[in-house]
Coordinates of C-alpha atoms in Angstrom, one line a residue:
Chain P
M145 CA -4.8 -9.5 -30.4
S146 CA -6.2 -9.8 -26.9
D147 CA -3.8 -12.7 -26.3
L148 CA -1.1 -10.1 -25.8
T149 CA -2.6 -9.2 -22.5
K150 CA -1.8 -12.7 -21.2
L151 CA 1.9 -12.3 -21.6
T152 CA 4.1 -11.7 -18.6
I153 CA 6.4 -8.7 -18.6
A154 CA 9.4 -10.8 -19.3
E155 CA 7.6 -12.5 -22.2
A156 CA 6.3 -9.3 -23.7
R157 CA 9.8 -7.7 -23.5
A158 CA 11.3 -10.5 -25.4
K159 CA 8.6 -10.4 -28.1
L160 CA 8.8 -6.6 -28.4
D161 CA 12.6 -6.9 -28.9
A162 CA 12.0 -9.7 -31.5
R163 CA 9.5 -7.3 -33.3
E164 CA 6.7 -9.9 -33.0
F165 CA 4.4 -7.0 -32.3
T166 CA 4.8 -3.3 -31.6
A167 CA 4.5 -1.5 -28.2
L168 CA 1.5 0.3 -29.7
E169 CA -0.2 -2.9 -30.5
L170 CA 0.5 -4.2 -27.0
T171 CA -0.9 -0.9 -25.4
D172 CA -3.9 -1.0 -27.7
A173 CA -4.6 -4.6 -26.6
Y174 CA -4.7 -3.4 -22.9
L175 CA -6.7 -0.3 -23.6
G176 CA -9.2 -2.5 -25.4
A177 CA -9.4 -4.9 -22.5
I178 CA -9.8 -2.0 -20.1
D179 CA -12.6 -0.4 -22.2
A180 CA -14.4 -3.8 -22.3
A181 CA -14.0 -4.7 -18.6
N182 CA -13.4 -1.7 -16.4
E183 CA -17.1 -1.0 -16.0
T184 CA -17.3 -4.5 -14.4
F185 CA -14.3 -4.2 -12.2
N186 CA -14.0 -0.5 -11.4
A187 CA -10.2 -1.0 -11.2
Y188 CA -9.3 2.2 -13.0
V189 CA -10.5 5.6 -11.9
A190 CA -8.9 7.3 -14.9
V191 CA -7.7 5.7 -18.2
T192 CA -5.1 7.7 -20.1
H193 CA -5.7 6.5 -23.6
D194 CA -3.9 9.3 -25.5
K195 CA -1.0 9.4 -23.2
A196 CA -0.6 5.6 -23.3
R197 CA -0.5 5.6 -27.1
E198 CA 1.9 8.5 -27.2
M199 CA 4.2 6.7 -24.8
A200 CA 3.9 3.4 -26.7
K201 CA 4.8 5.1 -30.0
A202 CA 7.9 6.7 -28.3
S203 CA 8.8 3.1 -27.1
D204 CA 8.5 1.8 -30.6
A205 CA 10.9 4.5 -31.8
R206 CA 13.4 3.6 -29.0
I207 CA 13.1 -0.1 -29.8
A208 CA 13.7 0.6 -33.5
A209 CA 16.8 2.7 -32.5
G210 CA 18.1 -0.1 -30.3
Q211 CA 17.7 2.0 -27.2
A212 CA 15.0 -0.1 -25.4
G213 CA 14.9 0.3 -21.6
A214 CA 14.3 -2.5 -19.1
L215 CA 10.5 -1.9 -19.3
E216 CA 10.3 -0.5 -22.8
G217 CA 6.8 -0.7 -24.1
I218 CA 5.3 -2.4 -21.1
P219 CA 1.8 -1.1 -20.2
L220 CA 1.4 -0.5 -16.4
G221 CA -1.4 0.7 -14.2
I222 CA -0.5 3.2 -11.5
K223 CA -2.1 3.4 -8.1
D224 CA -4.0 6.7 -7.7
L225 CA -1.6 7.5 -4.7
F226 CA 1.3 8.3 -7.0
A227 CA 1.6 11.8 -8.4
T228 CA 1.5 11.7 -12.2
K229 CA 2.1 15.0 -13.9
G230 CA -1.1 16.5 -15.4
V231 CA -3.0 13.3 -14.7
H232 CA -5.7 12.5 -12.1
T233 CA -4.1 12.0 -8.7
Q234 CA -6.6 11.9 -5.9
A235 CA -5.7 9.0 -3.6
A236 CA -9.3 7.9 -4.5
S237 CA -10.6 10.7 -2.2
H238 CA -13.3 13.4 -2.8
I239 CA -11.1 16.0 -1.0
L240 CA -8.6 15.9 -3.9
D241 CA -11.2 16.6 -6.5
G242 CA -9.7 17.7 -9.7
F243 CA -6.1 17.5 -8.5
K244 CA -3.6 17.2 -11.3
P245 CA 0.0 17.5 -10.0
R246 CA 2.6 19.7 -11.7
Y247 CA 5.2 17.1 -10.9
E248 CA 5.9 13.4 -11.2
S249 CA 6.5 11.0 -8.3
T250 CA 10.1 9.5 -8.3
V251 CA 8.8 5.9 -8.5
T252 CA 6.7 6.6 -11.6
A253 CA 9.4 8.8 -13.1
N254 CA 11.8 5.8 -12.8
L255 CA 9.4 3.6 -14.6
W256 CA 9.0 6.0 -17.5
T257 CA 12.7 6.4 -17.7
D258 CA 12.9 2.7 -18.2
G259 CA 10.4 2.9 -21.0
A260 CA 7.1 1.8 -19.3
V261 CA 3.8 3.0 -20.6
M262 CA 1.0 4.4 -18.4
L263 CA -2.5 3.0 -18.9
G264 CA -4.1 5.0 -16.2
K265 CA -4.7 5.4 -12.5
L266 CA -5.9 2.6 -10.3
N267 CA -8.6 2.6 -7.7
M268 CA -7.7 2.1 -4.0
D269 CA -9.0 2.6 -0.5
E270 CA -9.2 6.3 0.2
F271 CA -5.7 7.6 1.2
A272 CA -4.8 3.8 1.3
M273 CA -6.8 3.4 4.5
G274 CA -8.6 0.1 4.2
S275 CA -8.3 -3.6 3.5
S276 CA -11.1 -4.1 0.9
N277 CA -11.0 -1.2 -1.5
E278 CA -14.5 -0.3 -0.2
T279 CA -13.5 3.1 1.3
S280 CA -12.7 4.5 -2.1
Y281 CA -14.7 7.6 -3.1
Y282 CA -15.0 5.9 -6.5
G283 CA -16.7 2.8 -5.1
P284 CA -15.5 -0.7 -4.6
V285 CA -13.4 -2.8 -7.0
K286 CA -14.5 -6.3 -7.9
N287 CA -12.1 -9.2 -7.5
P288 CA -11.9 -11.2 -10.8
W289 CA -12.0 -14.3 -8.6
R290 CA -15.3 -15.8 -7.6
A291 CA -16.0 -18.8 -5.4
K292 CA -16.8 -22.0 -7.3
G293 CA -20.5 -22.1 -8.4
S294 CA -21.1 -18.6 -7.0
N295 CA -21.6 -15.2 -8.7
T296 CA -21.2 -13.2 -5.5
D297 CA -18.8 -10.3 -5.9
L298 CA -15.8 -10.4 -3.7
V299 CA -13.4 -7.7 -2.6
P300 CA -9.9 -7.7 -4.2
G301 CA -8.4 -6.7 -0.8
G302 CA -6.9 -3.3 -0.1
S303 CA -5.7 -0.8 -0.1
S304 CA -4.1 -1.6 -3.5
G305 CA -7.3 -3.3 -4.6
G306 CA -7.4 -1.7 -8.1
S307 CA -3.8 -2.7 -8.7
A308 CA -4.3 -6.3 -7.7
A309 CA -7.6 -6.7 -9.6
A310 CA -6.2 -5.0 -12.8
V311 CA -3.2 -7.4 -12.8
A312 CA -5.4 -10.4 -12.1
A313 CA -7.9 -9.5 -14.8
W314 CA -5.3 -8.8 -17.4
L315 CA -6.0 -5.0 -17.5
C316 CA -2.3 -4.1 -17.1
A317 CA 0.9 -6.1 -17.3
G318 CA 1.9 -5.0 -13.8
A319 CA 1.0 -2.3 -11.4
T320 CA 2.5 0.0 -8.8
A321 CA 1.1 -0.3 -5.3
T322 CA 1.9 0.9 -1.8
D323 CA 1.9 -0.9 1.5
T324 CA 1.6 0.7 5.0
G325 CA 0.2 -2.3 6.9
G326 CA -0.3 -4.9 4.2
S327 CA -1.8 -3.0 1.3
I328 CA 0.3 -4.7 -1.3
R329 CA 0.5 -8.2 0.2
Q330 CA -3.1 -8.8 1.3
P331 CA -4.6 -7.8 -2.1
A332 CA -2.0 -9.8 -3.9
A333 CA -3.0 -12.8 -1.8
F334 CA -6.7 -12.2 -2.5
T335 CA -6.2 -12.1 -6.3
G336 CA -3.5 -14.8 -6.9
T337 CA -0.9 -12.3 -7.8
V338 CA 2.6 -11.6 -6.5
G339 CA 3.2 -8.4 -4.4
I340 CA 6.3 -7.3 -2.6
K341 CA 6.7 -4.5 -0.1
P342 CA 10.4 -3.8 -0.1
T343 CA 12.5 -2.6 2.9
Y344 CA 11.5 0.8 4.1
G345 CA 13.7 3.3 2.2
R346 CA 14.2 1.1 -0.9
C347 CA 11.8 3.1 -3.0
S348 CA 11.5 6.9 -2.7
R349 CA 8.3 8.2 -1.2
W350 CA 8.6 11.5 -3.0
G351 CA 5.4 12.3 -4.9
T352 CA 3.5 9.5 -3.2
V353 CA 0.5 10.9 -1.3
A354 CA 1.5 10.3 2.4
F355 CA -0.5 8.2 4.8
A356 CA 1.8 7.1 7.6
S357 CA 5.3 8.3 6.6
S358 CA 7.3 5.9 8.8
L359 CA 5.5 2.9 7.4
D360 CA 4.6 3.7 3.8
Q361 CA 6.6 2.0 1.1
A362 CA 5.9 1.5 -2.6
G363 CA 6.2 -1.8 -4.4
P364 CA 4.9 -3.7 -7.4
I365 CA 2.0 -6.2 -7.9
A366 CA 2.7 -8.5 -10.8
R367 CA 1.6 -11.8 -12.4
D368 CA 4.6 -13.7 -11.3
V369 CA 7.8 -13.5 -9.2
R370 CA 10.0 -12.6 -12.1
D371 CA 7.8 -9.7 -13.2
A372 CA 7.8 -8.4 -9.6
A373 CA 11.6 -8.6 -9.6
I374 CA 11.8 -6.7 -12.9
L375 CA 9.4 -4.0 -11.7
L376 CA 11.0 -3.5 -8.3
K377 CA 14.4 -3.0 -10.0
S378 CA 13.0 -0.1 -11.9
M379 CA 11.0 1.4 -9.0
A380 CA 13.7 1.4 -6.4
S381 CA 16.3 4.2 -6.2
V382 CA 18.0 6.6 -3.8
D383 CA 16.4 10.1 -4.1
K384 CA 17.7 13.5 -2.9
K385 CA 14.0 14.4 -2.4
D386 CA 13.4 11.7 0.2
A387 CA 15.9 11.7 3.1
T388 CA 14.7 8.2 4.1
S389 CA 15.5 6.7 0.8
V390 CA 18.7 4.6 1.1
D391 CA 21.9 5.0 -0.9
L392 CA 22.4 1.3 -1.7
P393 CA 22.9 -0.2 -5.2
V394 CA 19.7 -1.8 -6.6
P395 CA 20.6 -5.3 -7.5
D396 CA 19.4 -7.2 -10.6
Y397 CA 16.7 -9.1 -8.6
T398 CA 16.0 -11.5 -11.5
A399 CA 19.5 -12.9 -11.0
A400 CA 18.4 -14.3 -7.7
L401 CA 15.7 -16.5 -9.3
C402 CA 16.5 -20.2 -9.8
Q403 CA 19.3 -20.1 -7.2
S404 CA 19.3 -23.0 -4.8
L405 CA 17.9 -22.7 -1.3
K406 CA 20.6 -25.1 0.0
G407 CA 22.1 -23.9 3.3
M408 CA 19.2 -21.4 3.8
K409 CA 17.5 -21.3 7.1
I410 CA 13.7 -20.6 7.1
G411 CA 12.0 -19.6 10.3
I412 CA 8.5 -20.6 11.2
P413 CA 7.1 -18.3 13.8
R414 CA 4.7 -20.0 16.3
E415 CA 2.9 -16.8 17.0
Y416 CA 1.4 -16.7 13.5
R417 CA -0.8 -19.6 14.3
V418 CA -3.8 -17.6 15.4
E419 CA -7.1 -18.6 17.0
G420 CA -9.9 -19.1 14.5
M421 CA -7.6 -19.4 11.5
P422 CA -9.1 -21.8 8.9
E423 CA -7.6 -25.2 8.8
E424 CA -6.8 -24.8 5.2
I425 CA -4.5 -21.9 5.9
E426 CA -2.5 -24.1 8.3
T427 CA -2.4 -26.8 5.6
L428 CA -1.2 -24.4 3.0
W429 CA 1.5 -23.2 5.4
Q430 CA 2.6 -26.8 6.0
Q431 CA 2.7 -27.3 2.3
G432 CA 4.9 -24.2 1.9
I433 CA 7.3 -25.6 4.6
A434 CA 7.5 -28.9 2.7
W435 CA 8.3 -27.2 -0.6
L436 CA 11.1 -25.2 0.9
K437 CA 12.5 -28.2 2.7
D438 CA 12.4 -30.2 -0.6
A439 CA 14.3 -27.3 -2.2
G440 CA 17.1 -27.8 0.4
A441 CA 16.3 -25.2 3.0
E442 CA 16.6 -26.0 6.7
I443 CA 13.3 -25.3 8.6
V444 CA 13.5 -23.9 12.2
D445 CA 10.8 -23.0 14.7
I446 CA 11.2 -19.5 15.9
T447 CA 9.4 -17.2 18.3
L448 CA 8.5 -13.5 17.7
P449 CA 6.9 -12.9 21.1
H450 CA 5.5 -9.4 20.4
T451 CA 3.6 -10.3 17.3
K452 CA 0.2 -9.9 18.8
Y453 CA 1.0 -6.3 19.8
A454 CA 1.9 -5.2 16.2
L455 CA -1.7 -4.5 15.1
P456 CA -2.7 -2.5 18.1
A457 CA 0.5 -0.5 18.0
Y458 CA -0.1 0.1 14.3
Y459 CA -3.5 1.5 15.1
I460 CA -1.9 4.2 17.2
V461 CA 1.2 5.0 15.1
A462 CA -0.5 4.9 11.6
P463 CA -3.5 7.1 12.6
A464 CA -1.2 9.5 14.5
E465 CA 1.0 10.0 11.4
A466 CA -2.1 10.2 9.2
S467 CA -3.8 12.9 11.3
S468 CA -0.6 15.0 10.8
N469 CA -0.2 14.2 7.1
L470 CA -3.8 14.8 6.2
A471 CA -3.9 18.2 8.0
R472 CA -2.8 19.7 4.6
Y473 CA -6.2 19.1 3.1
D474 CA -7.9 22.3 4.2
G475 CA -9.6 23.6 1.1
V476 CA -6.9 26.2 0.4
R477 CA -4.2 24.7 -1.6
Y478 CA -5.8 22.0 -3.7
G479 CA -8.9 20.0 -4.3
L480 CA -12.3 20.5 -2.8
R481 CA -13.5 23.6 -1.0
V482 CA -16.8 23.9 0.8
P483 CA -17.6 27.5 1.7
G484 CA -18.2 28.4 5.4
K485 CA -19.1 31.4 7.5
D486 CA -15.5 32.0 8.3
I487 CA -12.1 30.3 7.6
T488 CA -12.4 27.7 10.4
D489 CA -15.9 26.8 9.3
M490 CA -14.6 26.5 5.7
Y491 CA -11.9 24.1 6.9
E492 CA -14.4 22.1 8.9
Q493 CA -17.0 21.9 6.2
T494 CA -14.4 21.0 3.6
R495 CA -12.9 18.2 5.6
A496 CA -16.4 16.9 6.7
A497 CA -17.5 16.7 3.1
G498 CA -14.2 15.7 1.5
F499 CA -13.1 12.8 3.7
G500 CA -14.9 9.5 3.9
R501 CA -15.9 7.7 7.1
E502 CA -12.8 5.5 7.5
V503 CA -10.4 8.4 6.9
K504 CA -12.2 10.6 9.4
R505 CA -12.2 7.7 11.9
R506 CA -8.4 7.5 11.6
I507 CA -7.8 11.2 11.7
M508 CA -9.9 11.3 14.9
I509 CA -8.0 8.4 16.5
G510 CA -4.7 10.0 15.5
T511 CA -5.7 13.5 16.8
Y512 CA -6.8 11.9 20.1
V513 CA -3.7 9.8 20.8
L514 CA -1.5 12.8 20.0
S515 CA -3.5 15.3 22.1
A516 CA -2.3 16.7 25.4
G517 CA -2.3 14.2 28.2
Y518 CA -2.5 11.1 26.0
Y519 CA 0.7 11.3 24.0
D520 CA 2.8 9.3 26.4
A521 CA 0.1 6.8 27.2
Y522 CA -0.6 6.0 23.6
Y523 CA 1.9 7.2 21.1
V524 CA 5.1 6.8 23.1
Q525 CA 4.0 3.4 24.4
A526 CA 3.2 2.2 20.9
Q527 CA 6.6 3.4 19.6
K528 CA 8.3 1.5 22.4
V529 CA 6.3 -1.7 21.6
R530 CA 7.5 -1.1 18.0
T531 CA 11.1 -1.2 19.1
L532 CA 10.3 -4.6 20.7
I533 CA 8.7 -5.9 17.6
K534 CA 11.7 -5.0 15.6
R535 CA 14.0 -6.5 18.2
D536 CA 12.1 -9.9 17.9
F537 CA 13.1 -10.0 14.2
E538 CA 16.7 -8.9 14.8
T539 CA 17.1 -11.7 17.3
V540 CA 16.0 -14.4 15.0
F541 CA 18.0 -13.0 12.1
A542 CA 21.1 -12.8 14.4
D543 CA 20.5 -16.5 15.1
G544 CA 21.0 -17.3 11.5
V545 CA 17.5 -17.3 10.0
D546 CA 17.5 -16.0 6.4
A547 CA 13.8 -15.6 5.9
I548 CA 10.5 -16.2 7.7
L549 CA 7.6 -18.1 6.2
T550 CA 4.0 -17.2 7.3
P551 CA 0.5 -17.2 5.8
A552 CA -0.2 -13.9 4.0
T553 CA -3.8 -13.4 5.2
P554 CA -6.0 -15.1 7.8
S555 CA -8.7 -15.9 5.1
S556 CA -9.4 -15.8 1.4
A557 CA -11.2 -12.9 -0.2
F558 CA -14.5 -12.0 1.4
G559 CA -17.7 -10.5 0.0
I560 CA -18.3 -6.9 -0.9
A561 CA -20.3 -5.2 1.8
D562 CA -19.6 -7.9 4.4
Q563 CA -21.8 -7.2 7.3
D564 CA -19.4 -8.3 10.1
M565 CA -16.7 -6.1 8.8
A566 CA -19.0 -3.1 8.4
A567 CA -20.2 -3.5 11.9
D568 CA -16.8 -3.6 13.6
P569 CA -13.8 -1.6 12.3
V570 CA -11.4 -3.9 14.2
K571 CA -12.6 -7.0 12.3
M572 CA -11.5 -5.3 9.1
Y573 CA -8.2 -4.4 10.7
L574 CA -7.5 -8.0 11.5
N575 CA -7.0 -8.7 7.8
D576 CA -3.5 -7.3 8.3
I577 CA -2.5 -9.4 11.3
F578 CA 0.2 -11.3 9.4
T579 CA 1.5 -8.4 7.3
V580 CA 1.6 -5.4 9.7
T581 CA 4.6 -6.6 11.8
V582 CA 6.7 -6.2 8.7
N583 CA 5.9 -2.5 8.3
M584 CA 6.4 -1.9 12.0
A585 CA 9.9 -3.3 11.7
G586 CA 10.6 -1.8 8.2
L587 CA 11.4 -5.2 6.7
P588 CA 10.8 -6.5 3.2
G589 CA 7.8 -8.9 2.7
I590 CA 6.5 -10.7 -0.3
A591 CA 3.2 -12.4 -0.9
V592 CA 3.2 -15.3 -3.4
P593 CA 0.2 -17.4 -4.4
A594 CA 0.4 -20.9 -3.0
G595 CA -2.9 -22.6 -3.6
L596 CA -6.7 -22.4 -3.7
D597 CA -9.1 -22.9 -0.8
H598 CA -12.2 -25.2 -0.8
K599 CA -14.1 -22.4 -2.5
G600 CA -11.6 -22.2 -5.3
L601 CA -10.2 -18.9 -4.1
P602 CA -6.5 -18.0 -4.1
L603 CA -4.4 -18.1 -0.9
G604 CA -1.0 -16.7 -0.5
L605 CA 2.1 -17.3 1.6
Q606 CA 4.3 -14.5 2.9
L607 CA 8.1 -14.4 3.2
I608 CA 9.7 -11.9 5.4
G609 CA 13.4 -11.0 4.9
K610 CA 16.3 -9.1 6.5
P611 CA 16.6 -5.4 5.6
F612 CA 17.5 -4.9 1.9
E613 CA 17.6 -8.6 1.2
E614 CA 14.8 -8.6 -1.3
E615 CA 16.9 -11.0 -3.4
T616 CA 16.4 -13.7 -0.8
L617 CA 12.7 -13.2 -0.9
F618 CA 12.5 -13.4 -4.7
R619 CA 14.6 -16.5 -4.7
T620 CA 12.5 -18.2 -2.1
A621 CA 9.2 -17.0 -3.5
H622 CA 10.2 -18.4 -6.9
V623 CA 10.7 -21.8 -5.4
I624 CA 7.1 -21.6 -4.0
E625 CA 5.8 -20.4 -7.3
Q626 CA 7.6 -23.3 -9.2
A627 CA 6.0 -25.8 -6.8
A628 CA 2.6 -24.3 -6.5
G629 CA 2.1 -23.3 -10.1
R630 CA 0.4 -20.1 -11.2
F631 CA -3.3 -19.3 -10.6
E632 CA -5.6 -17.6 -13.0
A633 CA -9.1 -16.5 -12.4
P634 CA -11.5 -18.4 -14.6
K635 CA -12.8 -15.7 -17.0
W636 CA -16.6 -14.8 -16.4
W637 CA -16.5 -11.2 -17.6
Chain Y
M235 CA -9.5 4.5 28.5
S236 CA -12.6 5.4 26.7
V237 CA -14.0 8.6 25.2
D238 CA -17.4 10.3 25.6
V239 CA -19.4 12.4 23.1
D240 CA -17.9 15.6 24.5
T241 CA -14.4 14.4 24.0
V242 CA -15.2 13.2 20.5
T243 CA -16.7 16.6 19.7
R244 CA -13.6 18.4 21.1
V245 CA -11.2 16.1 19.1
A246 CA -13.3 16.7 15.9
R247 CA -12.8 20.4 16.5
L248 CA -9.0 19.9 16.9
A249 CA -9.0 17.9 13.7
R250 CA -11.1 20.5 11.9
I251 CA -13.8 18.2 10.9
A252 CA -17.4 19.3 11.3
V253 CA -19.5 16.7 13.0
T254 CA -23.2 16.5 13.7
A255 CA -24.5 15.3 17.1
E256 CA -25.4 12.1 15.3
D257 CA -21.9 11.7 13.8
A258 CA -20.3 12.3 17.2
E259 CA -22.6 9.7 18.8
R260 CA -21.6 7.1 16.2
M261 CA -17.9 8.0 16.3
T262 CA -17.9 7.6 20.0
G263 CA -18.8 4.0 19.7
E264 CA -16.3 3.3 16.9
L265 CA -13.5 5.1 18.6
N266 CA -14.1 3.2 21.9
T267 CA -14.0 -0.1 20.0
I268 CA -10.6 0.9 18.6
L269 CA -9.3 2.2 21.9
G270 CA -10.5 -0.9 23.6
F271 CA -8.5 -2.9 21.1
V272 CA -5.3 -1.0 21.6
E273 CA -5.6 -1.2 25.4
Q274 CA -3.7 -4.5 25.3
L275 CA -0.5 -2.6 24.7
N276 CA -0.5 -1.6 28.4
E277 CA 0.3 -5.2 29.3
V278 CA 3.7 -5.0 27.5
D279 CA 6.7 -4.3 29.8
V280 CA 8.5 -1.5 28.1
S281 CA 10.8 -0.5 30.9
G282 CA 14.2 0.6 29.6
V283 CA 12.9 0.4 26.0
E284 CA 13.6 3.4 23.7
P285 CA 10.7 4.5 21.5
M286 CA 11.3 3.8 17.8
T287 CA 12.4 6.8 15.8
S288 CA 13.5 5.1 12.6
V289 CA 13.3 1.6 11.3
I290 CA 16.5 1.9 9.3
P291 CA 19.7 3.3 10.6
T292 CA 19.8 6.8 9.1
S293 CA 21.7 10.0 9.6
M294 CA 20.3 13.2 8.3
R295 CA 21.8 13.8 4.9
R296 CA 22.9 17.3 4.2
R297 CA 23.1 19.2 0.9
E298 CA 24.9 22.2 -0.2
D299 CA 23.4 25.4 1.2
A300 CA 22.3 26.8 -2.1
V301 CA 19.1 27.6 -3.9
T302 CA 18.2 24.4 -5.9
D303 CA 14.6 24.9 -6.6
G304 CA 12.0 27.7 -6.7
S305 CA 10.3 30.2 -9.0
K306 CA 7.3 28.0 -9.4
A307 CA 4.6 30.2 -8.0
A308 CA 2.2 29.4 -10.8
D309 CA 2.7 25.6 -10.3
V310 CA 2.2 25.9 -6.6
V311 CA -1.2 27.6 -6.9
A312 CA -2.3 25.8 -10.1
N313 CA -4.5 23.4 -8.2
A314 CA -6.0 25.8 -5.6
P315 CA -9.7 26.4 -5.5
A316 CA -9.3 30.2 -5.4
T317 CA -6.3 32.3 -6.3
E318 CA -5.4 35.8 -7.3
E319 CA -2.0 36.8 -8.7
N320 CA -0.4 33.7 -7.5
F321 CA -1.8 34.1 -3.9
F322 CA -4.1 31.6 -2.3
M323 CA -7.5 33.2 -1.5
V324 CA -9.2 32.4 1.8
P325 CA -12.2 33.9 3.6
K326 CA -11.5 37.1 5.4
V327 CA -9.5 36.3 8.6
I328 CA -8.9 39.8 10.1
E329 CA -11.8 42.1 10.8

């Protein structure tokens, strides 16, 4: 029965409708896989066995009644950042100990409306702050991929490390994730999975624990491009409860697959060729260019001159917003409380004990750049640079470019507890160098696996699109997927 | 710009995070590394550039001025560490 976990969402949906197996059997196959392997991967921080079976039985009833939704009976993992009613929701932080929301996030509610089944909550970097899943209060997640001939444990990337690892290790059919600076695309690239961060406003942020509100956006991580298209269709919606969600129809993204690239113009930004980037990333990029050219696309060199300033601007804007968003964790309304000698001491002790190092670091940076006398020099300057970053993209799109092709990450997955990264926070931040520009400009970006490096580890390419043109990204990513093939981690667990 | 231990201690106080002298010392180094990294933004010419306020064109949506939600006091306090009769309980604030 464990073969069921190898099916894509599209395959499983067809077989469920054909009554080849039941939704309960499919869910039980995943629960069995999780029970056998989660101790190894630490991908789930909570497994909702009973709820999953209950939802699967309800799916079977709807299938029998001919009322199957688009995701009927499909078992999904949910990043711990999404509020799930009555179920563990802690953003992988100690400060939210015991928090079980009385409400459901809009994104997950949309998935349940379409018939999906929740397997549990997925590990992540604390409050989505990290690029390796090592800042989680629940400990690191292991990547199912290992270098050839090595048994060193690698990170799955972050912050959606649990999502990416669970999808790659067949512990869910697909997963929700979120992306503030690269947190969907970098882990997807590190695990050989497909991840899309849609345009800002495409998915409602309501009920998603806030990190940096002007950058946060939900999206799926999936086994292939088609599954990512199916999941995004269900996740996206306009929402009265999120004023930044957009009132635009959600297209059937799968209809964009298999369309020709003839007449499309793909931009290659020269600024994404960074110093110290491994030769094989450049080779992979050239390979991607060749595939798209073969598929009929026109390739043009473009310039995005403010690219190098995106990461430093991000490390002002994101911590500033985070310091404000995380002010609500004060030991009064939810989660952890550490007693103090007065109320201020209670706040300070609670936040000292409840937040991990990286989260404290970012709150401190944010508080500093917003403090009196520094606001203009840091925050306003960064927001002006952000305008210029967005303008760079607008200029190339106005010149007729339909999508931009770049590497997804500057390297393949690195080891857990990497000494260089631990010693210098900026080294870790550089993981997002190719992805962060997309958040700063609010654009959609997709990471699609494109090859393996000399160590046998997956590498991804990124496509960046115009606002709300996710269809173009799915169409183009599908061409890369067809050419590159799919990559599965050799099973060692 | 860089920060010293006193500034870090003051910022920690603003952020309501208790820090030991040792924490403050370590954080000073880390924060200076990050501030050193973001320093390069100063080389960008931003004259005449408006700061970003929204990445997508938006106008504030309005809704009918009517009560659409509420009467959820029990839900609101359900996750609080200390409550009494649907109030949040905190240490004594007024002497």
